[in-house]
Amino acid sequence: MRRTIVGVMGPGGGASQKDLDNARRLGALVARQGWVVLCGGRGAGVMDAVCRGAKEAGGLTVGVLPGDDAGGASEAVDIAVVTGMGNARNAINVLSSDLVVACGMGAGTASEIALALKAGKNVIVLGDHPEAIVFFRALGKGRVTVARDSDEAIAAARRLLGR
Amino acid sequence: MRRTIVGVMGPGGGASQKDLDNARRLGALVARQGWVVLCGGRGAGVMDAVCRGAKEAGGLTVGVLPGDDAGGASEAVDIAVVTGMGNARNAINVLSSDLVVACGMGAGTASEIALALKAGKNVIVLGDHPEAIVFFRALGKGRVTVARDSDEAIAAARRLLGR
Amino acid sequence: MRRTIVGVMGPGGGASQKDLDNARRLGALVARQGWVVLCGGRGAGVMDAVCRGAKEAGGLTVGVLPGDDAGGASEAVDIAVVTGMGNARNAINVLSSDLVVACGMGAGTASEIALALKAGKNVIVLGDHPEAIVFFRALGKGRVTVARDSDEAIAAARRLLGR
Amino acid sequence: MRRTIVGVMGPGGGASQKDLDNARRLGALVARQGWVVLCGGRGAGVMDAVCRGAKEAGGLTVGVLPGDDAGGASEAVDIAVVTGMGNARNAINVLSSDLVVACGMGAGTASEIALALKAGKNVIVLGDHPEAIVFFRALGKGRVTVARDSDEAIAAARRLLGR
């Protein structure tokens, strides 16, 4: 009965238009697989875009929020998990995800990739982040997959999840 | 779009048959309101019973788990939020709930009632716990409601949530 | 080499003068035993008083803060542990303490007593809180000790810690 | 009265002999400045080495532990902060540090550098980690300093802390 959860991690501020487009399409593709989208939940950047994409495709979205209430949540979050613990919630994001996709890059996203690898999760890095890819591939010992676009990411997700 | 969440807190071990029956019926009643059931997520006691009740009525269930993976989750949990932070997750349980219902009593449940009151949430205490009621009513300054059974609890929940 | 830590939990706001006096004296008595005082760290109420008492007696104080920085810390905190996780840090307070003393009562303090009992810790309740004592004694199965003043509390602490 | 805290982050397993030597010397140098060493607290790798170095120089050490008790702590930890929250405690490590030094590299350490940058902290990367340095310098916008050895690290720390 438990739903498959794909965590999509990406910056709130500083995301490029390309990252936002990738996130929106990825949200829709994850939803069409019947999977739940989980993200950091804020109404900004990649978090907002991936939830909107998932909702447009009829999916279910979980936002794991840093603040003390659901005030800053994306309107496209169905289930707001309110942690009140700032970026310590990044650890929850990755532990709750059957697979982690990084879409865009920033310090918060980098922490989530690192925490995911520490927890033994597979990570798909979506987008053009050569320095991140070199670094995390060296850290990740085969658990880091690179995808150029959302379709490649979803194909990799299906393969990694065996579904 | 954000779903209303009712947090149902209660012991994993040491729950009475009455507590389990209350939890199962409460889960169904919450689901019939269109609300999401959130609980501590483990496959034991009140957590398991409330999720089973909700699923039998076609509802959606969120389990906020203490461990590092979803291993010990109730089979009736749809969305497993894996915190890896033991009972520190009790704070997340109450912050994520629009309303908290305590069904049964134990040290973990008592911590959740106290954290809910600290966060300014309304709490419904369901069941026969006279010492807890005296104590938490004194702490709660009007935010603690007592319910004798699940029907009284859902009536109180509707009133408190204004729905 | 590891230092014995006594956690002293009590309200920031709403503490009585009696609670503050108890906390200050308790801080000094804990320090004189060579034990570290740990508390919620804020510059208010029991937290501030117990740290001041400990420093006046030459002790070492650890404040486990709820906020994102050390801004609101008591001036009498030596080691500021900045959690950024609000009242979820209450779980850390009790896990880090070899023994927990509740001095004064409020929702946060009640959550700490409950979390301490859940974690199997001994708790000393200092002060005149009859409803709390009835409730937590029933929950605590022999792990709750009542002390009328700070001297009784420190005597109980020595006995419970075997020192 | 509040003590200056230098967080030294590094792997438990997989640290090189060079990393361990750097950590031990760094711990001593931090202690000689009168600063507190804070680390992840486990009795392994860089965490253990930095605490041993600090104690040999008469310093004070704080270990922020991932587990539910102080069982796996380094013997050279004075103050064991027991979080029970696994790698979510990495966020606490960096928030509690006036300055973060990464000594050695692994997924946990990478998460701490990223969380430190997210929190606006300065980070010193000690050792030969060219891919990490390229990546984190790009992320860190001037807040990442590279040090070849512990003496360079302590000189950078003094400059960054203005002491």
XYZ file of C-alpha atoms in Angstrom:
652
model
C 0.000 0.000 0.000
C 2.976 2.245 0.617
C 3.517 4.701 -2.214
C 6.803 5.070 -4.071
C 8.288 8.483 -3.322
C 10.659 10.365 -5.609
C 12.380 13.248 -3.882
C 13.146 16.182 -6.143
C 15.658 18.556 -4.624
C 16.531 21.938 -6.017
C 17.006 25.561 -5.087
C 14.234 27.937 -4.064
C 16.095 31.024 -5.197
C 18.632 31.163 -8.004
C 17.160 28.386 -10.134
C 17.573 28.952 -13.872
C 14.608 28.908 -16.259
C 15.997 25.629 -17.579
C 15.951 24.153 -14.046
C 12.359 25.309 -13.553
C 11.272 23.827 -16.877
C 13.049 20.571 -16.051
C 11.373 20.463 -12.639
C 7.906 21.092 -13.986
C 8.209 18.389 -16.612
C 9.815 15.995 -14.154
C 6.942 16.503 -11.708
C 4.478 15.544 -14.399
C 6.483 12.488 -15.433
C 6.817 11.271 -11.846
C 3.080 11.705 -11.324
C 2.283 9.738 -14.481
C 4.253 6.809 -13.082
C 1.922 6.820 -10.092
C 4.735 7.978 -7.829
C 4.515 10.658 -5.163
C 6.654 13.801 -5.535
C 8.392 14.895 -2.329
C 10.335 18.128 -2.084
C 11.328 20.909 0.302
C 7.843 22.314 -0.106
C 8.420 26.043 -0.343
C 6.525 28.149 -2.843
C 9.645 29.064 -4.768
C 11.968 27.814 -7.465
C 12.344 24.113 -8.172
C 10.194 23.110 -5.182
C 7.219 25.026 -6.487
C 7.779 24.007 -10.115
C 8.004 20.281 -9.486
C 4.826 20.338 -7.388
C 2.949 22.299 -10.033
C 4.039 19.862 -12.695
C 2.931 16.915 -10.599
C -0.471 18.455 -9.864
C -1.046 19.280 -13.543
C -0.629 15.576 -14.221
C -2.971 14.572 -11.395
C -0.255 13.517 -8.957
C 0.169 13.736 -5.196
C 2.752 16.088 -3.657
C 4.436 16.133 -0.250
C 6.319 19.227 0.919
C 8.703 18.849 3.854
C 8.869 22.405 5.111
C 11.665 24.064 7.068
C 9.521 26.563 8.989
C 7.193 26.389 11.986
C 4.014 26.480 9.943
C 2.784 25.913 6.397
C 2.850 29.634 5.624
C 5.470 29.625 2.869
C 4.382 26.365 1.256
C 3.827 26.019 -2.463
C 0.149 26.151 -3.383
C 0.763 22.897 -5.225
C 1.696 20.974 -2.069
C -1.021 18.527 -0.994
C 0.571 17.250 2.190
C 2.561 19.817 4.146
C 4.942 18.185 6.607
C 5.905 21.014 8.939
C 9.245 20.285 10.558
C 10.215 23.570 12.209
C 13.848 22.529 11.848
C 15.266 24.537 8.990
C 17.768 22.700 6.852
C 18.001 19.783 9.256
C 14.871 18.725 7.379
C 17.080 18.012 4.370
C 17.959 14.724 6.059
C 14.263 13.834 6.213
C 13.808 14.699 2.542
C 16.340 12.135 1.448
C 15.489 9.400 3.960
C 11.836 9.589 2.896
C 12.658 9.258 -0.812
C 13.051 5.944 -2.608
C 15.193 7.859 -5.069
C 16.557 11.398 -5.101
C 16.718 13.665 -8.148
C 18.733 16.882 -7.935
C 17.364 19.480 -10.335
C 19.467 22.627 -10.216
C 22.258 23.278 -7.744
C 22.835 25.309 -4.617
C 24.168 24.767 -1.118
C 20.922 23.197 0.129
C 20.699 20.868 -2.849
C 24.355 19.891 -2.448
C 23.660 18.987 1.184
C 20.780 16.795 0.077
C 22.882 14.954 -2.510
C 25.564 14.377 0.099
C 23.070 13.213 2.744
C 21.434 10.913 0.198
C 24.773 9.310 -0.643
C 25.569 9.002 3.067
C 22.247 7.176 3.499
C 23.013 4.826 0.610
C 20.387 6.253 -1.746
C 20.690 6.545 -5.501
C 20.865 10.090 -6.839
C 20.097 11.377 -10.328
C 21.693 14.726 -11.157
C 19.574 16.495 -13.752
C 21.059 19.416 -15.643
C 24.395 20.880 -16.566
C 26.469 20.925 -13.374
C 29.900 19.602 -14.391
C 31.740 20.459 -11.164
C 29.039 18.936 -9.007
C 28.997 15.819 -11.147
C 32.745 15.314 -10.943
C 32.682 15.783 -7.173
C 29.626 13.696 -6.310
C 30.535 10.888 -8.718
C 33.814 10.542 -6.873
C 31.937 10.482 -3.550
C 29.039 8.345 -4.700
C 30.755 5.129 -5.775
C 28.381 4.284 -8.588
C 25.239 5.674 -7.013
C 25.208 8.934 -9.007
C 23.514 8.973 -12.416
C 23.590 11.964 -14.748
C 20.553 12.934 -16.829
C 20.486 15.656 -19.458
C 16.729 16.184 -19.363
C 13.616 15.076 -17.494
C 12.919 12.213 -19.870
C 16.389 10.777 -19.276
C 15.834 11.272 -15.550
C 12.567 9.373 -15.511
C 14.071 6.555 -17.596
C 16.908 6.308 -15.086
C 14.428 6.413 -12.203
C 12.443 3.519 -13.644
C 15.595 1.484 -14.087
C 16.912 2.275 -10.595
C 13.581 1.568 -8.910
C 13.057 -1.580 -10.991
C 9.625 -0.407 -12.066
C -5.140 22.448 -2.551
C -3.457 21.731 0.773
C -5.176 18.929 2.622
C -6.438 19.205 6.180
C -4.389 16.936 8.433
C -5.603 15.431 11.693
C -2.804 14.025 13.787
C -3.780 11.008 15.870
C -1.256 10.280 18.582
C -1.257 7.174 20.707
C 0.954 4.433 22.051
C 2.477 1.654 19.967
C 2.712 -0.768 22.871
C 0.421 -0.824 25.886
C -2.697 0.441 24.106
C -5.933 -1.036 25.473
C -8.461 -2.771 23.242
C -10.722 0.217 23.827
C -7.971 2.583 22.572
C -7.475 0.427 19.481
C -11.201 0.345 18.755
C -11.418 4.103 19.228
C -8.454 4.645 16.914
C -9.837 2.441 14.151
C -13.212 4.148 14.198
C -11.612 7.584 14.451
C -9.442 6.847 11.411
C -12.541 6.007 9.408
C -14.394 9.107 10.581
C -11.461 11.390 9.748
C -11.173 9.834 6.292
C -14.902 10.338 5.646
C -14.446 14.053 6.302
C -11.895 14.111 3.494
C -9.103 14.781 5.960
C -5.686 13.123 5.980
C -4.692 10.995 8.998
C -1.161 11.626 10.245
C 0.417 9.515 12.972
C 3.732 8.140 14.215
C 3.501 5.521 11.493
C 4.689 2.369 13.218
C 2.931 -0.935 12.622
C 1.759 -1.211 16.212
C -0.959 -0.083 18.560
C -2.903 3.095 17.957
C -0.695 4.131 15.012
C -1.524 0.981 13.105
C -5.195 0.986 14.103
C -5.934 4.549 13.048
C -4.273 4.002 9.667
C -6.215 0.786 9.080
C -9.454 2.540 9.933
C -8.674 5.375 7.554
C -7.780 3.037 4.709
C -10.951 0.983 5.205
C -12.865 4.215 4.633
C -10.815 5.121 1.538
C -8.666 7.753 3.232
C -5.060 8.843 2.889
C -2.528 8.153 5.657
C 0.816 9.721 6.501
C 3.196 8.023 8.932
C 6.028 10.086 10.396
C 8.480 7.374 11.343
C 11.177 7.517 14.021
C 13.633 5.128 12.368
C 16.125 5.344 9.501
C 13.927 3.514 7.018
C 10.323 2.510 6.463
C 10.949 -0.988 7.814
C 8.654 -0.888 10.829
C 5.874 1.120 9.194
C 2.239 0.104 9.377
C 1.059 -1.595 6.197
C -1.751 0.941 6.186
C 0.590 3.924 5.806
C 0.433 5.446 2.312
C 3.102 8.107 2.711
C 6.032 7.126 4.925
C 7.974 10.171 6.112
C 11.248 8.714 7.353
C 12.831 11.043 9.881
C 15.622 8.987 11.423
C 15.292 11.091 14.540
C 13.483 8.978 17.096
C 11.080 10.844 19.319
C 12.301 14.228 18.139
C 9.874 13.471 15.325
C 7.045 13.985 17.801
C 7.512 17.720 17.273
C 6.983 17.226 13.539
C 3.834 15.200 14.161
C 2.151 18.037 15.978
C 3.430 20.909 13.817
C 2.141 19.109 10.724
C -1.344 18.579 12.182
C -4.153 21.108 11.927
C -5.544 19.435 15.031
C -4.176 16.772 17.370
C -6.177 13.911 18.864
C -4.628 11.854 21.658
C -6.055 8.340 21.688
C -4.618 6.333 24.563
C -1.824 7.495 26.826
C 1.871 6.864 27.297
C 5.055 8.870 27.618
C 5.334 9.477 23.865
C 1.709 10.551 23.591
C 2.091 12.843 26.601
C 5.070 14.499 24.914
C 2.983 15.077 21.808
C 0.134 16.672 23.756
C 2.613 18.942 25.518
C 4.402 19.866 22.272
C 1.049 20.556 20.609
C 0.030 22.913 23.417
C 3.448 24.582 23.258
C 2.874 25.140 19.527
C -0.574 26.616 20.152
C -2.511 23.696 18.661
C -5.879 22.419 19.835
C -5.831 18.949 21.359
C -8.673 16.478 21.783
C -8.092 13.829 24.447
C -10.075 10.732 23.572
C -10.635 8.101 26.242
C -10.650 7.723 29.971
C -7.470 9.387 31.238
C -8.547 11.475 34.248
C -5.049 12.341 35.520
C -3.856 13.390 32.084
C -6.969 15.482 31.564
C -6.594 17.338 34.854
C -2.934 18.033 34.118
C -3.190 19.040 30.477
C -6.339 21.113 30.977
C -4.419 23.166 33.527
C -1.533 23.540 31.039
C -3.665 24.061 27.955
C -5.646 27.182 28.821
C -8.809 26.233 26.962
C -7.122 24.352 24.130
C -7.821 20.849 25.509
C -11.142 19.187 24.684
C -12.208 15.870 26.152
C -14.112 13.294 24.084
C -15.594 10.075 25.410
C -15.675 8.300 22.067
C -14.655 8.738 18.432
C -17.958 10.305 17.432
C -17.573 12.973 20.091
C -13.999 13.480 18.929
C -14.977 14.011 15.306
C -17.752 16.398 16.307
C -15.230 18.393 18.337
C -12.764 18.284 15.444
C -15.335 19.692 13.019
C -16.150 22.480 15.437
C -12.497 23.313 16.135
C -11.529 23.253 12.465
C -14.627 25.239 11.498
C -15.554 22.687 8.834
C 36.835 11.920 30.607
C 33.195 12.417 29.716
C 31.480 14.848 32.054
C 28.300 14.041 33.967
C 25.473 16.213 32.657
C 22.412 17.222 34.657
C 19.648 18.646 32.496
C 17.556 21.287 34.202
C 14.311 21.953 32.374
C 11.945 24.769 33.147
C 9.938 27.548 31.574
C 11.396 30.686 29.995
C 8.307 32.751 30.608
C 5.840 32.268 33.452
C 8.322 30.909 35.985
C 7.525 31.904 39.582
C 10.066 33.656 41.787
C 10.238 30.417 43.764
C 11.121 28.477 40.576
C 13.823 31.010 39.718
C 15.301 30.827 43.211
C 15.225 27.037 43.093
C 16.918 27.051 39.695
C 19.680 29.409 40.743
C 20.493 27.415 43.837
C 20.246 24.136 41.938
C 22.682 25.402 39.321
C 25.203 26.177 42.042
C 24.742 22.801 43.716
C 25.149 20.913 40.437
C 28.310 22.876 39.667
C 29.757 22.117 43.100
C 29.383 18.407 42.377
C 31.581 18.909 39.323
C 28.661 18.215 37.015
C 27.781 20.153 33.883
C 24.439 22.005 33.742
C 22.547 21.575 30.487
C 19.364 23.490 29.704
C 17.338 25.021 26.889
C 19.799 27.900 26.878
C 17.604 30.936 26.429
C 18.239 34.099 28.406
C 14.950 33.861 30.259
C 13.319 32.226 33.250
C 14.614 28.959 34.665
C 17.117 28.489 31.825
C 18.852 31.738 32.601
C 18.644 31.282 36.379
C 20.146 27.801 36.471
C 23.052 28.890 34.261
C 23.725 31.945 36.407
C 23.728 29.833 39.534
C 26.141 27.370 37.988
C 28.515 30.091 36.807
C 28.498 31.768 40.243
C 29.760 28.469 41.617
C 32.414 28.108 38.923
C 30.582 25.507 36.857
C 30.269 24.796 33.140
C 26.973 25.402 31.305
C 25.603 24.051 28.031
C 22.590 25.686 26.387
C 20.764 23.736 23.681
C 19.077 26.539 21.787
C 15.924 26.351 19.681
C 16.806 29.140 17.235
C 19.094 29.473 14.217
C 21.794 31.356 16.067
C 22.988 32.083 19.585
C 21.232 35.446 19.647
C 18.783 34.788 22.471
C 21.138 32.723 24.625
C 21.617 33.372 28.312
C 24.795 35.311 29.024
C 25.631 32.551 31.471
C 25.801 29.852 28.779
C 29.368 28.722 28.069
C 28.664 26.295 25.243
C 25.819 27.283 22.936
C 24.538 24.321 20.933
C 22.512 25.929 18.160
C 19.935 23.478 16.858
C 17.673 25.607 14.660
C 14.886 23.134 15.372
C 12.588 24.781 17.864
C 11.087 22.454 20.429
C 12.286 19.351 18.630
C 15.474 20.190 20.512
C 13.699 19.132 23.703
C 14.460 15.552 22.722
C 18.165 16.407 22.562
C 18.020 18.056 25.969
C 16.863 14.878 27.653
C 18.963 12.413 25.659
C 22.082 14.416 26.508
C 21.351 14.446 30.242
C 22.403 11.730 32.647
C 19.510 12.897 34.803
C 16.706 15.380 34.231
C 15.409 17.859 36.805
C 12.162 19.733 36.074
C 12.107 23.062 37.877
C 8.830 24.850 37.261
C 6.164 23.693 34.855
C 4.880 24.620 31.432
C 4.086 22.890 28.152
C 7.728 22.743 27.069
C 8.849 21.369 30.420
C 6.057 18.791 30.383
C 7.235 17.632 26.956
C 10.746 17.224 28.321
C 9.584 15.159 31.303
C 7.565 12.949 28.970
C 10.426 12.559 26.483
C 12.808 11.762 29.340
C 10.514 9.025 30.620
C 10.097 7.700 27.071
C 13.907 7.519 26.842
C 14.157 5.661 30.156
C 15.745 8.528 32.081
C 15.181 9.359 35.729
C 13.366 12.628 36.380
C 13.321 14.751 39.521
C 10.352 17.115 39.780
C 11.337 20.111 41.896
C 8.595 22.356 43.274
C 4.930 22.306 44.040
C 3.206 20.813 41.005
C 0.686 18.313 42.407
C -1.197 17.625 39.147
C 2.007 17.103 37.194
C 3.350 14.804 39.888
C 0.221 12.633 39.947
C 0.253 12.364 36.164
C 3.946 11.747 35.585
C 4.292 9.340 38.511
C 1.604 7.226 36.909
C 3.450 7.382 33.577
C 6.946 7.040 34.988
C 6.812 3.658 36.722
C 9.193 4.515 39.531
C 11.434 6.849 37.564
C 9.916 10.067 38.919
C 11.254 11.516 42.178
C 9.737 14.532 43.901
C 11.920 17.130 45.637
C 10.625 20.049 47.700
C 13.748 22.176 47.344
C 17.105 22.256 45.569
C 18.905 20.506 48.412
C 16.493 17.589 48.253
C 16.929 17.569 44.479
C 20.704 17.367 44.657
C 20.537 14.622 47.295
C 18.226 12.655 45.017
C 20.524 13.319 42.048
C 23.538 11.963 43.920
C 21.614 8.852 44.871
C 20.237 8.293 41.360
C 23.608 8.856 39.695
C 25.396 6.732 42.303
C 27.899 9.503 42.975
C 31.206 34.318 28.647
C 30.177 32.304 25.618
C 33.052 30.278 24.247
C 34.219 30.413 20.653
C 33.507 27.091 18.964
C 35.410 25.697 15.991
C 33.639 22.804 14.322
C 35.955 20.243 12.806
C 34.165 17.950 10.393
C 35.651 14.835 8.896
C 34.971 11.197 8.188
C 34.759 8.472 10.819
C 35.780 5.719 8.438
C 37.981 6.139 5.388
C 40.112 8.967 6.753
C 43.720 8.874 5.531
C 46.672 8.914 7.938
C 47.364 12.428 6.704
C 43.796 13.508 7.616
C 44.184 11.964 11.082
C 47.507 13.713 11.645
C 46.034 16.998 10.462
C 43.043 16.579 12.760
C 45.145 15.789 15.815
C 47.384 18.786 15.301
C 44.428 21.027 14.481
C 42.680 19.986 17.699
C 45.737 21.014 19.688
C 46.046 24.333 17.873
C 42.366 25.168 18.393
C 42.660 24.329 22.087
C 45.725 26.550 22.454
C 43.690 29.479 21.138
C 41.260 28.895 24.002
C 38.574 27.774 21.579
C 36.263 24.791 22.027
C 36.480 21.930 19.509
C 33.102 20.649 18.326
C 32.754 17.586 16.120
C 30.483 14.670 15.313
C 31.734 12.977 18.454
C 32.182 9.388 17.421
C 35.203 7.393 18.546
C 36.514 7.013 15.014
C 38.558 8.774 12.372
C 38.829 12.536 12.281
C 36.266 13.007 15.083
C 38.330 10.985 17.494
C 41.657 12.448 16.354
C 40.654 16.092 16.683
C 39.280 15.505 20.182
C 42.425 13.685 21.266
C 44.574 16.504 19.961
C 42.491 19.078 21.791
C 42.616 17.164 25.075
C 46.386 16.712 24.825
C 46.622 20.495 24.704
C 44.250 20.937 27.641
C 41.219 21.957 25.597
C 37.500 21.356 25.892
C 35.676 19.093 23.410
C 32.021 18.807 22.446
C 30.779 15.791 20.494
C 27.382 16.051 18.796
C 26.458 12.407 18.479
C 24.121 10.814 15.947
C 22.912 7.926 18.129
C 20.461 7.543 21.008
C 23.137 7.398 23.687
C 26.780 8.244 24.258
C 27.841 4.663 23.609
C 30.002 5.210 20.542
C 31.501 8.517 21.646
C 35.209 9.225 21.491
C 36.885 8.875 24.876
C 38.248 12.353 24.278
C 34.803 13.973 24.206
C 34.106 16.030 27.334
C 30.541 17.080 26.564
C 28.462 14.495 24.719
C 25.416 16.053 23.072
C 23.209 13.081 22.266
C 20.862 13.929 19.422
C 19.359 10.584 18.428
C 18.858 11.985 14.950
C 21.538 10.462 12.768
C 22.941 12.759 10.126
C 20.272 15.398 10.693
C 22.657 16.352 13.472
C 25.064 17.613 10.836
C 22.937 20.756 10.669
C 23.474 21.262 14.412
C 27.217 20.791 14.032
C 27.524 23.690 11.651
C 24.996 26.025 13.281
C 26.816 25.610 16.593
C 30.220 26.447 15.112
C 31.578 29.957 14.758
C 33.710 28.544 11.964
C 33.797 25.172 10.227
C 36.932 23.277 9.216
C 36.602 20.259 6.933
C 39.452 17.826 7.492
C 39.202 14.896 5.118
C 36.279 14.229 2.815
C 33.303 11.922 2.640
C 29.563 12.197 2.089
C 28.876 13.301 5.663
C 31.614 15.920 5.557
C 30.389 17.184 2.204
C 26.902 17.603 3.680
C 28.369 19.633 6.518
C 30.281 21.950 4.171
C 27.129 22.477 2.132
C 24.974 23.088 5.228
C 27.577 25.505 6.573
C 27.557 27.493 3.341
C 23.756 27.457 3.327
C 23.842 28.897 6.858
C 26.281 31.627 5.816
C 29.260 30.230 7.740
C 32.879 30.398 6.675
C 34.464 27.052 5.840
C 38.132 26.101 5.757
C 38.929 23.028 3.663
C 42.047 21.373 5.025
C 43.859 18.822 2.871
C 44.196 17.793 -0.721
C 40.682 17.585 -2.138
C 40.844 19.330 -5.521
C 37.392 18.272 -6.780
C 35.700 19.300 -3.550
C 37.509 22.625 -3.572
C 36.485 23.441 -7.129
C 32.874 22.548 -6.372
C 32.501 24.235 -2.995
C 34.378 27.373 -4.030
C 31.873 27.804 -6.833
C 29.021 27.322 -4.334
C 30.529 29.303 -1.508
C 30.945 32.767 -3.022
C 34.098 33.709 -1.157
C 33.328 31.841 2.050
C 35.576 28.836 1.320
C 39.247 29.025 2.284
C 41.770 26.336 1.426
C 44.517 25.329 3.856
C 47.349 22.932 3.080
C 48.078 22.042 6.698
C 46.804 22.657 10.227
C 49.002 25.687 10.764
C 47.578 27.356 7.671
C 44.103 26.404 8.883
C 44.573 27.980 12.293
C 46.021 31.139 10.740
C 42.962 31.363 8.487
C 40.684 30.707 11.456
C 42.238 33.543 13.445
C 41.822 35.883 10.521
C 38.215 34.852 9.841
C 37.221 35.047 13.498
C 39.058 38.338 13.942
C 40.904 37.037 16.990
